[in-house]
Short mmCIF file of C-alpha atoms in Angstrom, two decimals:
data_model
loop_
_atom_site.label_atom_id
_atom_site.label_comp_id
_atom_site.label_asym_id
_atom_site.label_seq_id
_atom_site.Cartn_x
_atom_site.Cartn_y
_atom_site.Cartn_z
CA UNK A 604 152.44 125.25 75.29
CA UNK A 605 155.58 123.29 74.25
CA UNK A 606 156.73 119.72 74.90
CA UNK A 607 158.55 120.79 77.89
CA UNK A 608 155.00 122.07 79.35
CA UNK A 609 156.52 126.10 78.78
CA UNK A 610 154.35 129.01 77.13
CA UNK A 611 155.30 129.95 73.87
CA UNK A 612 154.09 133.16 72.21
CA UNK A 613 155.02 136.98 73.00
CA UNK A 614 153.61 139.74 75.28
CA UNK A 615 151.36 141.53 72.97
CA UNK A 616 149.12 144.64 73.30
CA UNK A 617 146.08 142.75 73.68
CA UNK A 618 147.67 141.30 77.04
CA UNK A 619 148.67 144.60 77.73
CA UNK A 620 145.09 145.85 77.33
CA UNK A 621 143.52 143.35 79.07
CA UNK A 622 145.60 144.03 82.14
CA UNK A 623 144.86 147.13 82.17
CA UNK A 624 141.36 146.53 82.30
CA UNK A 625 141.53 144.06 85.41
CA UNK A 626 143.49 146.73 87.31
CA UNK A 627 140.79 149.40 85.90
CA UNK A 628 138.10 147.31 87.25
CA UNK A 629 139.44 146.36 90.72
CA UNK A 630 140.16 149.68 91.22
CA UNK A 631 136.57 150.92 90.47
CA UNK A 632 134.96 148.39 93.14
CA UNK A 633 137.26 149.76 95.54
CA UNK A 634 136.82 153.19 95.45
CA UNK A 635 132.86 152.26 95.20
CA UNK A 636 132.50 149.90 97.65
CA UNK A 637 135.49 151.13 99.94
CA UNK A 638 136.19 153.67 102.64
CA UNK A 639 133.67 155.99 101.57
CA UNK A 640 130.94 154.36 102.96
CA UNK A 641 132.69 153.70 106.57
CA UNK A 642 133.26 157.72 106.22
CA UNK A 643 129.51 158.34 105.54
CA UNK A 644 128.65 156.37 108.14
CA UNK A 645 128.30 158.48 111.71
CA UNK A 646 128.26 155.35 114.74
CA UNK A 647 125.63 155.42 117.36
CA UNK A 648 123.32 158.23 117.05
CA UNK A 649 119.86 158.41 118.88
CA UNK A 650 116.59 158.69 116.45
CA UNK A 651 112.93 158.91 116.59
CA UNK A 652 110.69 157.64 113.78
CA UNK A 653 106.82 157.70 113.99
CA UNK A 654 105.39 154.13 111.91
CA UNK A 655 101.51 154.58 111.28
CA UNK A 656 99.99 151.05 111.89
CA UNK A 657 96.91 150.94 109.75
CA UNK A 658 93.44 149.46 110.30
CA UNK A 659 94.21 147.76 113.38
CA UNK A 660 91.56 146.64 116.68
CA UNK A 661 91.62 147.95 119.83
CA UNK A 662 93.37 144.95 120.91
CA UNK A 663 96.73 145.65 119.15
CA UNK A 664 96.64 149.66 120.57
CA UNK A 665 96.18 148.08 124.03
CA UNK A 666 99.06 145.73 123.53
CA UNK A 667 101.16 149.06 121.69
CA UNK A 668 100.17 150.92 125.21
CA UNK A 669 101.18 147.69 127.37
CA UNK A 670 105.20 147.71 125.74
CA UNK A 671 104.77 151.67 126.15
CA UNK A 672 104.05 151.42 129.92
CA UNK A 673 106.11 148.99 130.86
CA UNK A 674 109.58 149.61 129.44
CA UNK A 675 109.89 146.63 126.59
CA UNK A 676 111.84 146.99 124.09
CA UNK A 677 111.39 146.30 120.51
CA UNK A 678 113.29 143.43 119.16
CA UNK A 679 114.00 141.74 115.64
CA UNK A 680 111.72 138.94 115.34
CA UNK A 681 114.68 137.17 114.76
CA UNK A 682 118.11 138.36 116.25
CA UNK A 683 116.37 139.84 119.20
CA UNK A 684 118.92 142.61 118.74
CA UNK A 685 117.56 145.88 120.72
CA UNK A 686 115.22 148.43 118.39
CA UNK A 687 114.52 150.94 120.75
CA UNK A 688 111.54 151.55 123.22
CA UNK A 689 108.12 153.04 122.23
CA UNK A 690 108.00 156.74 123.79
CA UNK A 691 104.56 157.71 122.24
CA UNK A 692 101.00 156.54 120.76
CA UNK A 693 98.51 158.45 119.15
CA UNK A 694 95.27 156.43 118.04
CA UNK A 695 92.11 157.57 115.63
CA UNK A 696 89.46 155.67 113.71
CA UNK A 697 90.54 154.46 110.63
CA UNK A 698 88.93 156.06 107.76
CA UNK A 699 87.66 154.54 104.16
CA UNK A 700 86.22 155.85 101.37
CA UNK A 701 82.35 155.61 101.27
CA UNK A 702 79.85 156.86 98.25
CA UNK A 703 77.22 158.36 99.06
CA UNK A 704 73.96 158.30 97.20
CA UNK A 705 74.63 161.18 95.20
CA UNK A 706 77.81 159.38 93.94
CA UNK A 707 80.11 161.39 96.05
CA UNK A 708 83.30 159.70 98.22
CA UNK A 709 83.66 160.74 101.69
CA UNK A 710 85.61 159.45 104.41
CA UNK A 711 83.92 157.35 106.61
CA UNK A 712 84.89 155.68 109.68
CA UNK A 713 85.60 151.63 109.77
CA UNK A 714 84.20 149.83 112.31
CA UNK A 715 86.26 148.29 115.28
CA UNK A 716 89.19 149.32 113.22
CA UNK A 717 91.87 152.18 114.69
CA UNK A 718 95.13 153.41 112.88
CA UNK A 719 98.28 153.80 115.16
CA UNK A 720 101.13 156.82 114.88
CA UNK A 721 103.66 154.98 117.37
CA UNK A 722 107.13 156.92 118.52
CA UNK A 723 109.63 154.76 118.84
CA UNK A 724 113.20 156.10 120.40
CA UNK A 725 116.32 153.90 119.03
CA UNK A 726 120.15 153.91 118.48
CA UNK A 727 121.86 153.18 115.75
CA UNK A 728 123.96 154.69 112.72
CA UNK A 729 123.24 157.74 110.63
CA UNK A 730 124.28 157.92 107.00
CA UNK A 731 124.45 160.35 104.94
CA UNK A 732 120.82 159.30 103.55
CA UNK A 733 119.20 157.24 106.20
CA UNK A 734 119.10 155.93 109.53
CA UNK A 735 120.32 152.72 110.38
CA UNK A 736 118.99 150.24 113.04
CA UNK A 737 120.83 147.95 115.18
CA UNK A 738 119.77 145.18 112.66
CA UNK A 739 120.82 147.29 109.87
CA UNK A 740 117.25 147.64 108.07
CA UNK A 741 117.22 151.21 106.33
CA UNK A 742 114.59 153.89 108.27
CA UNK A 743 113.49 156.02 105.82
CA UNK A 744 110.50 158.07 105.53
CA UNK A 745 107.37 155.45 102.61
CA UNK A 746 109.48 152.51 104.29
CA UNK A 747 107.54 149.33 105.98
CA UNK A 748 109.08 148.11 109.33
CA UNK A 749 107.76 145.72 111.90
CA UNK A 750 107.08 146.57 115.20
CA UNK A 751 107.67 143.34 118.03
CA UNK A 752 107.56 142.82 121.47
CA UNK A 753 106.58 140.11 123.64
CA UNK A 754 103.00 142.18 123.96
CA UNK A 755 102.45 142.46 120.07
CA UNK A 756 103.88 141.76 116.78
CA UNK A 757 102.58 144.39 113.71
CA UNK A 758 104.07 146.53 110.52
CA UNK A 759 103.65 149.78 109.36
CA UNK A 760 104.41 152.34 107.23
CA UNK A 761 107.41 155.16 108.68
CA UNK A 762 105.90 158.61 108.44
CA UNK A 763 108.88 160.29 109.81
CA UNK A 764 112.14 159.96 111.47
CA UNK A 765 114.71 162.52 113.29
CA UNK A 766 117.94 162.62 114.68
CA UNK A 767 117.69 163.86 118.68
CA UNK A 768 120.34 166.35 119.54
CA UNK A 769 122.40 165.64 122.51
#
């Protein structure tokens, strides 16, 4: 800068350049993080996914069976935002690995202890690699979620998950 508080110099290449580059850049976030994803994005489409709730007591199927029966829906612990109702619950004994004398590992049942397949019906948005719920928590099949209801708060694993055809 001069006295009078004016920039001296000339517009070079390298300010060329570097402009350039800004307007390079900018334009790469937008076409990544712009109106393609609102175009992969399909709005309010009904889903089923099935959650297997491991090693659980009898206790926790009864209160899975209670929500079931009665209409409750699932909530976000936190939000309370609407995650669908449970349609469906399967139950078996939970199996671990137990050696036998002969050094062999067999499944054997765990006492007091029953694993869960719950069905739970929901809305929410389809991309075009996943479901999303109304809290916007990714459903996709090796995923954890958390199941809650005023009759029983749990996590599991998601085993599957469909788009119902209207």
């Amino acid at each position: 800068m001069n006295k009078d508080g004016k920039i001296k110099g000339k517009f070079n290449i390298i300010d060329l350049l570097v402009i350039i580059l800004i307007i390079a850049v900018i334009a790469g976030i937008v076409v990544r993080y712009g109106s393609s994803i609102t175009r992969a994005v399909k709005s309010d489409e009904e889903f089923e996914y099935t959650v297997k709730v491991e090693s659980v007591r009898q206790f926790t199927i009864d209160a899975l069976q209670e929500t079931m029966d009665t209409g409750s829906h699932l909530t976000d612990k936190k939000s309370n935002l609407d995650l669908g109702t449970i349609i469906d619950i399967k139950s078996e004994d939970t199996m671990i690995p137990s050696q036998k004398a002969d050094g062999t590992i067999v499944p054997a049942p765990q006492e007091g202890r029953k694993t869960a397949y719950v069905t739970i019906r929901t809305r929410g948005k389809e991309a075009d690699n996943s479901y999303i719920t109304a809290d916007s928590n990714e459903l996709s099949v090796g995923g954890h979620t958390e199941i809650f209801s005023k009759y029983v708060h749990t996590s599991g694993l998601i085993t599957s998950v469909k788009k119902i055809n209207e």
